[in-house]
Tab-separated table of C-alpha atoms in Angstrom:
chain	number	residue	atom	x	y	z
A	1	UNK	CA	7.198	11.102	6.781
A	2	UNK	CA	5.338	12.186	9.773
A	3	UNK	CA	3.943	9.812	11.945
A	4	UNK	CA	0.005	8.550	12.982
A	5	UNK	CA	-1.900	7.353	15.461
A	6	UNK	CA	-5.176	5.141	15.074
A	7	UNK	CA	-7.584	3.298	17.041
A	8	UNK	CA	-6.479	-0.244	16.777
A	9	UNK	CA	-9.975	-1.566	16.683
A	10	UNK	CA	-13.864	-0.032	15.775
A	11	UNK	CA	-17.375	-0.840	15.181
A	12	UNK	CA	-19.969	0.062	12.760
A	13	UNK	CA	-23.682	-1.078	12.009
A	14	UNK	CA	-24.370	-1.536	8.635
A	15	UNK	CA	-25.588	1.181	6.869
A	16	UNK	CA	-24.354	3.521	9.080
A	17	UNK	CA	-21.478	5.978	8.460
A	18	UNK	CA	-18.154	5.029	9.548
A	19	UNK	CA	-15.967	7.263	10.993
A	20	UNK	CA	-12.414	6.498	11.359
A	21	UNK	CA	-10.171	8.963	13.153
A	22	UNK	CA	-6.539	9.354	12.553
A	23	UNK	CA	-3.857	12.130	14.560
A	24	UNK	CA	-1.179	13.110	13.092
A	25	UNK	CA	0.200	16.262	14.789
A	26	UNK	CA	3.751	16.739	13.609
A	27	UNK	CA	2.217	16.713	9.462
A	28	UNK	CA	4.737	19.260	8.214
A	29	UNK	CA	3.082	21.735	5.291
A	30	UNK	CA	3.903	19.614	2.063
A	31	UNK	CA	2.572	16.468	3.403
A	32	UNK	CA	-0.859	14.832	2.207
A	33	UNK	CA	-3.362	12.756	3.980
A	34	UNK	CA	-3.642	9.011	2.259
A	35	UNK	CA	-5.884	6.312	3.266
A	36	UNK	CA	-5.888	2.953	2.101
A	37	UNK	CA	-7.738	0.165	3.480
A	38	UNK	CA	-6.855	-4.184	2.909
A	39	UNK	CA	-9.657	-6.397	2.764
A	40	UNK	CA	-7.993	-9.860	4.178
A	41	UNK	CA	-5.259	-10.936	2.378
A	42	UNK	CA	-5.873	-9.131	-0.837
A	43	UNK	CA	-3.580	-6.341	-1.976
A	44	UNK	CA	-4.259	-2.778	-0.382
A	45	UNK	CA	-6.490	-0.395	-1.802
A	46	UNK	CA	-6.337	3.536	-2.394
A	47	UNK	CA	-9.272	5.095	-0.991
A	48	UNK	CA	-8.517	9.292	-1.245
A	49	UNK	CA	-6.070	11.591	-0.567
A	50	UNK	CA	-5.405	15.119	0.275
A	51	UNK	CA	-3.614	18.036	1.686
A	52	UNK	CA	-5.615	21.006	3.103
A	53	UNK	CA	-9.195	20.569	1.965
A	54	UNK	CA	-11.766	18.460	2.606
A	55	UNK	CA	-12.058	15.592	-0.287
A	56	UNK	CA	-15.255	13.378	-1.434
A	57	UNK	CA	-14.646	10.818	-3.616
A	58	UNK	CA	-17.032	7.316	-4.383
A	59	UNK	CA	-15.857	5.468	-2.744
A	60	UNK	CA	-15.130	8.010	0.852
A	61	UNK	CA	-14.918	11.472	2.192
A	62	UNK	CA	-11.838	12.943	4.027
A	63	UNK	CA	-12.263	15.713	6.667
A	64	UNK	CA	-8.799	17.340	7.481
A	65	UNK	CA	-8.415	19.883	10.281
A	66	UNK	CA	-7.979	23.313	10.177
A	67	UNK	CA	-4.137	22.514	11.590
A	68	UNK	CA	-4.259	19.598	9.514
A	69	UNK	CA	-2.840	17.484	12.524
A	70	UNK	CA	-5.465	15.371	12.428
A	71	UNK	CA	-8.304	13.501	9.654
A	72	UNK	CA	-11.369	11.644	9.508
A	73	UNK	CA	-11.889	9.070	6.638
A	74	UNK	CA	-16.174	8.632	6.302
A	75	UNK	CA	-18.161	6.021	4.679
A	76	UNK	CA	-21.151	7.463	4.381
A	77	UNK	CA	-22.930	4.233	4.420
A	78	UNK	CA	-21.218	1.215	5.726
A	79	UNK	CA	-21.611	-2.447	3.774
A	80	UNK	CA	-20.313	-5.867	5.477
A	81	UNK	CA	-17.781	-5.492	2.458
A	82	UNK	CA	-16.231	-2.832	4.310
A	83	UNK	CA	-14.719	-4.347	6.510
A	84	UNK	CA	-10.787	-4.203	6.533
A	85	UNK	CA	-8.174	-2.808	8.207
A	86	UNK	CA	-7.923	0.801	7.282
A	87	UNK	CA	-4.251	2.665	7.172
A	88	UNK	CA	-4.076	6.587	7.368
A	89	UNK	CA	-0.584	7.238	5.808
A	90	UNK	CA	1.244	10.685	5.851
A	91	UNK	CA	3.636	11.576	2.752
A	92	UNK	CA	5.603	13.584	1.570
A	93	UNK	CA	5.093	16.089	-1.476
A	94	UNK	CA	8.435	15.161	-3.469
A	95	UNK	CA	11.343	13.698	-2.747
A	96	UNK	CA	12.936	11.039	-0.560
A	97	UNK	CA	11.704	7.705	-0.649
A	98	UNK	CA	8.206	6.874	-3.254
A	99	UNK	CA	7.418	3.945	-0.809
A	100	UNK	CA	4.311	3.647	1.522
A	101	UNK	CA	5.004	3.570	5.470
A	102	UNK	CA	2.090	1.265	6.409
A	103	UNK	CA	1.666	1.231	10.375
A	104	UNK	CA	-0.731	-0.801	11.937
A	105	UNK	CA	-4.156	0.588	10.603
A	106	UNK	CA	-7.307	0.340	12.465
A	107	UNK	CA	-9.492	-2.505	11.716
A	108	UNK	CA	-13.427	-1.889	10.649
A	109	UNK	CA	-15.410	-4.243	11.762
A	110	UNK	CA	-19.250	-3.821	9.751
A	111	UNK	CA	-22.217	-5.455	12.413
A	112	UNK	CA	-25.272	-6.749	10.297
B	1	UNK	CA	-10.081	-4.986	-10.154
B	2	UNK	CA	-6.989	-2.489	-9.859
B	3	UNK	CA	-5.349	-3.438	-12.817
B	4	UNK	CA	-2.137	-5.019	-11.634
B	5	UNK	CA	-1.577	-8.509	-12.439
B	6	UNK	CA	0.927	-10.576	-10.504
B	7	UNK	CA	1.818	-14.396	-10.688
B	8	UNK	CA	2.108	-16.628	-9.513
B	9	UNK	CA	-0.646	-16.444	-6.555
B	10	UNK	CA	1.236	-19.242	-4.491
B	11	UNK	CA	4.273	-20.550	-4.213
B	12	UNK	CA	5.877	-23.430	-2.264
B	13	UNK	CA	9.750	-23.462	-2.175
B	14	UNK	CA	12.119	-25.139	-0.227
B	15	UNK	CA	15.082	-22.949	2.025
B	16	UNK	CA	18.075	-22.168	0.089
B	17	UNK	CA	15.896	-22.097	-3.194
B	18	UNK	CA	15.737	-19.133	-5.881
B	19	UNK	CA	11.959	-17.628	-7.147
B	20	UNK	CA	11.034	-14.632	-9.878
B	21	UNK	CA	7.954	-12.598	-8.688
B	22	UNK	CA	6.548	-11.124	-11.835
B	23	UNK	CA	4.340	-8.275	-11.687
B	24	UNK	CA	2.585	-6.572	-14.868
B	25	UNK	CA	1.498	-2.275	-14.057
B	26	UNK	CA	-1.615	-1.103	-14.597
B	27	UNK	CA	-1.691	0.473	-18.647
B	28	UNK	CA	0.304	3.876	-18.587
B	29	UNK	CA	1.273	3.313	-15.192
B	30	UNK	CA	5.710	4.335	-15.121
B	31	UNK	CA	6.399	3.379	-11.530
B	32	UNK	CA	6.271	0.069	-9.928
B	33	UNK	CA	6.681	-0.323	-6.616
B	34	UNK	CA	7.036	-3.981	-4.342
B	35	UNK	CA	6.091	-4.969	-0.648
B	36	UNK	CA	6.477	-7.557	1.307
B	37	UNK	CA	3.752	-8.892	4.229
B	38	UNK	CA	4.620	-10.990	6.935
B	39	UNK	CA	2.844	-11.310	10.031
B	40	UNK	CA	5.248	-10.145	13.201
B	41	UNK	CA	6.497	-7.130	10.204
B	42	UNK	CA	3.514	-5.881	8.594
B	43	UNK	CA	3.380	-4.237	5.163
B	44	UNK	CA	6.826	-3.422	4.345
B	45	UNK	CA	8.127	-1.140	1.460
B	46	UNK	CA	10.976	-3.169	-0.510
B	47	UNK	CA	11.877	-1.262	-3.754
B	48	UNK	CA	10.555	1.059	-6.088
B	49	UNK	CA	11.505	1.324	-10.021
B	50	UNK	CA	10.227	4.092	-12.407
B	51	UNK	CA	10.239	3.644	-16.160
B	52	UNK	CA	13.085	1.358	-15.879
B	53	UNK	CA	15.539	2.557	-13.578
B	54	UNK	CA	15.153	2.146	-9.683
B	55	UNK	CA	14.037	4.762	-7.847
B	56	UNK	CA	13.740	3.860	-4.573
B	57	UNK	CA	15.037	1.246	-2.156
B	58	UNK	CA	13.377	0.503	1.144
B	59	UNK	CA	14.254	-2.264	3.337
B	60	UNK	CA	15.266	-5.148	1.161
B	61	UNK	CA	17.211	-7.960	1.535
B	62	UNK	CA	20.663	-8.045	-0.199
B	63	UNK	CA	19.432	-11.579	-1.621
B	64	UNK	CA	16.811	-9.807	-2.605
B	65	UNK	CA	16.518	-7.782	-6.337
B	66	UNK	CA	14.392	-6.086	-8.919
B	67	UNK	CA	14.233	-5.165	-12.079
B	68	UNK	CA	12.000	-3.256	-14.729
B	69	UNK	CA	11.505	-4.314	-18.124
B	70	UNK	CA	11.067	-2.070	-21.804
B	71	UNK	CA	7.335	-3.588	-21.532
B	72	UNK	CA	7.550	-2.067	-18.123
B	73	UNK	CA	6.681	-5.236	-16.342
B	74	UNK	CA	9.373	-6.344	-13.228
B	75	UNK	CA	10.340	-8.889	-11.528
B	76	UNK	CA	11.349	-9.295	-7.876
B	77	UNK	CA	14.080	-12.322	-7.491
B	78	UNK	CA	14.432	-13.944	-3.928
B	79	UNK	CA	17.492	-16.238	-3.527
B	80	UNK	CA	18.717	-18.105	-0.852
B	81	UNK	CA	15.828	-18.155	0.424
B	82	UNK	CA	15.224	-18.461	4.427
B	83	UNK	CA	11.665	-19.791	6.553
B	84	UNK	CA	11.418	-15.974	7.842
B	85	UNK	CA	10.868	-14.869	3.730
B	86	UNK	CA	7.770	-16.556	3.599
B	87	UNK	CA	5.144	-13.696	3.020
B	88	UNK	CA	2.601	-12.115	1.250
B	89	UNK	CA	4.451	-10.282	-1.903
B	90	UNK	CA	2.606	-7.297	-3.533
B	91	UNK	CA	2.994	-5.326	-6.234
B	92	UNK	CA	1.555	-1.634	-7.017
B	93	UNK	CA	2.073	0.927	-10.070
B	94	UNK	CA	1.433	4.287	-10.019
B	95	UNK	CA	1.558	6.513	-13.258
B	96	UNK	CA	4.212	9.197	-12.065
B	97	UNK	CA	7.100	9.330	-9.937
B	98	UNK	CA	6.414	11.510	-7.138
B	99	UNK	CA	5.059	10.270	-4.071
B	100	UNK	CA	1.388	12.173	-4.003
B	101	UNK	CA	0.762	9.826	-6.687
B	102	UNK	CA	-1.202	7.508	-5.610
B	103	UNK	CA	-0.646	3.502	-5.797
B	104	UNK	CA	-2.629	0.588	-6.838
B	105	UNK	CA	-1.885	-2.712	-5.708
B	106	UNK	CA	-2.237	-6.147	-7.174
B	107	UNK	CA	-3.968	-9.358	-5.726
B	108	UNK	CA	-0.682	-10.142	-4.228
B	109	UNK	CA	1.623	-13.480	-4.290
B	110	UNK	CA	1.725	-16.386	-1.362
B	111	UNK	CA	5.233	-17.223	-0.759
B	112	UNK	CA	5.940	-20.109	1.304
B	113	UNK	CA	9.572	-21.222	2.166
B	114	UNK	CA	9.822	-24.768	3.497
């Protein structure tokens, strides 16, 4: 599975849009975007997914790049319950191992 | 809510001891999939079973094991255990096997090894 990059830390006022940035330039073609995001201590949580185009969900959008070697997961308008650490994972299409490579996320920090 | 039950949510067990880990998928949901937590390894993939059989293995333990029940329920068994196994254990289901699926986790259980 390729590998990403994220901020380790970021800010956001409430109600605001968050914007979290994630690189991952060596995404091979069959690969899709994944975010999850862990609210302390309680299990992680799927937030969207995709491939090559842009994908709105409730809960988030996700912008991918015309390369697609790097994303940005948006809420449009950030809550205090946002806050968590946020992971941008890279998989693969089929094959190999089904398991999640979690790095180190970046955390979201909400400011009333 | 995701859907995924696990119990217990804590556990206290001594070194050396045994514990079952049970984990119930969401409804429909073939694949079951456990992690393990800690704080100096982060969220680790351990093992991955789909509609019975396993179907994946990441990096678990040898003293570590699965299984997946008929009811599709499964069970992650930790024996001898050691101070460094004391983590957060979670459990996800998705509802195919393929990775672009995507996973739901449950609440999660406490393990601590005394």
């Amino acid at each position: 599975d390729a590998k990403t990059t994220q901020p380790t830390s970021m800010d956001c006022a409430e109600g605001r849009a968050a914007n979290l940035p994630c690189n991952h330039s060596t995404i091979s073609g069959n690969e899709y975007v994944y975010w999850y995001r862990q609210i302390h201590s309680q299990g992680p949580q799927y937030i969207i997914h995709g491939l090559k185009n842009n994908e709105t969900n409730e809960m988030a959008s996700l912008i991918i790049t015309e390369d697609r070697k790097s994303s940005t997961l948006i809420l449009p308008h950030a809550t205090l319950r946002d806050t968590a650490v946020y992971y941008c994972i890279v998989r693969l299409s089929g094959g190999g191992a089904d398991g999640l490579t979690f790095g180190k996320g970046t955390h979201l920090i909400i400011q009333p | 809510d995701s859907g995924v039950t696990q119990t217990p949510k804590h556990l206290i067990t001594a070194t050396g001891q045994r514990v079952t880990l049970r984990c119930s998928p969401r409804s429909g949901d073939l694949s079951v999939y456990w992690y393990q937590q800690s704080l100096d390894q982060g969220l680790q993939f351990l093992i991955q079973y789909y509609n019975g059989e396993e179907r994946a293995k990441g990096n678990i333990l040898e003293r570590f094991s699965a299984q997946q029940f008929p009811d599709l329920h499964s069970e992650l068994n930790l024996s001898s255990l050691e101070l460094g196994d004391s983590a957060l254990y979670f459990c996800a289901s998705s509802v195919g096997r393929q990775p672009y699926y995507e996973q739901y986790f449950g609440p999660g259980t406490r393990l601590t090894v005394t």
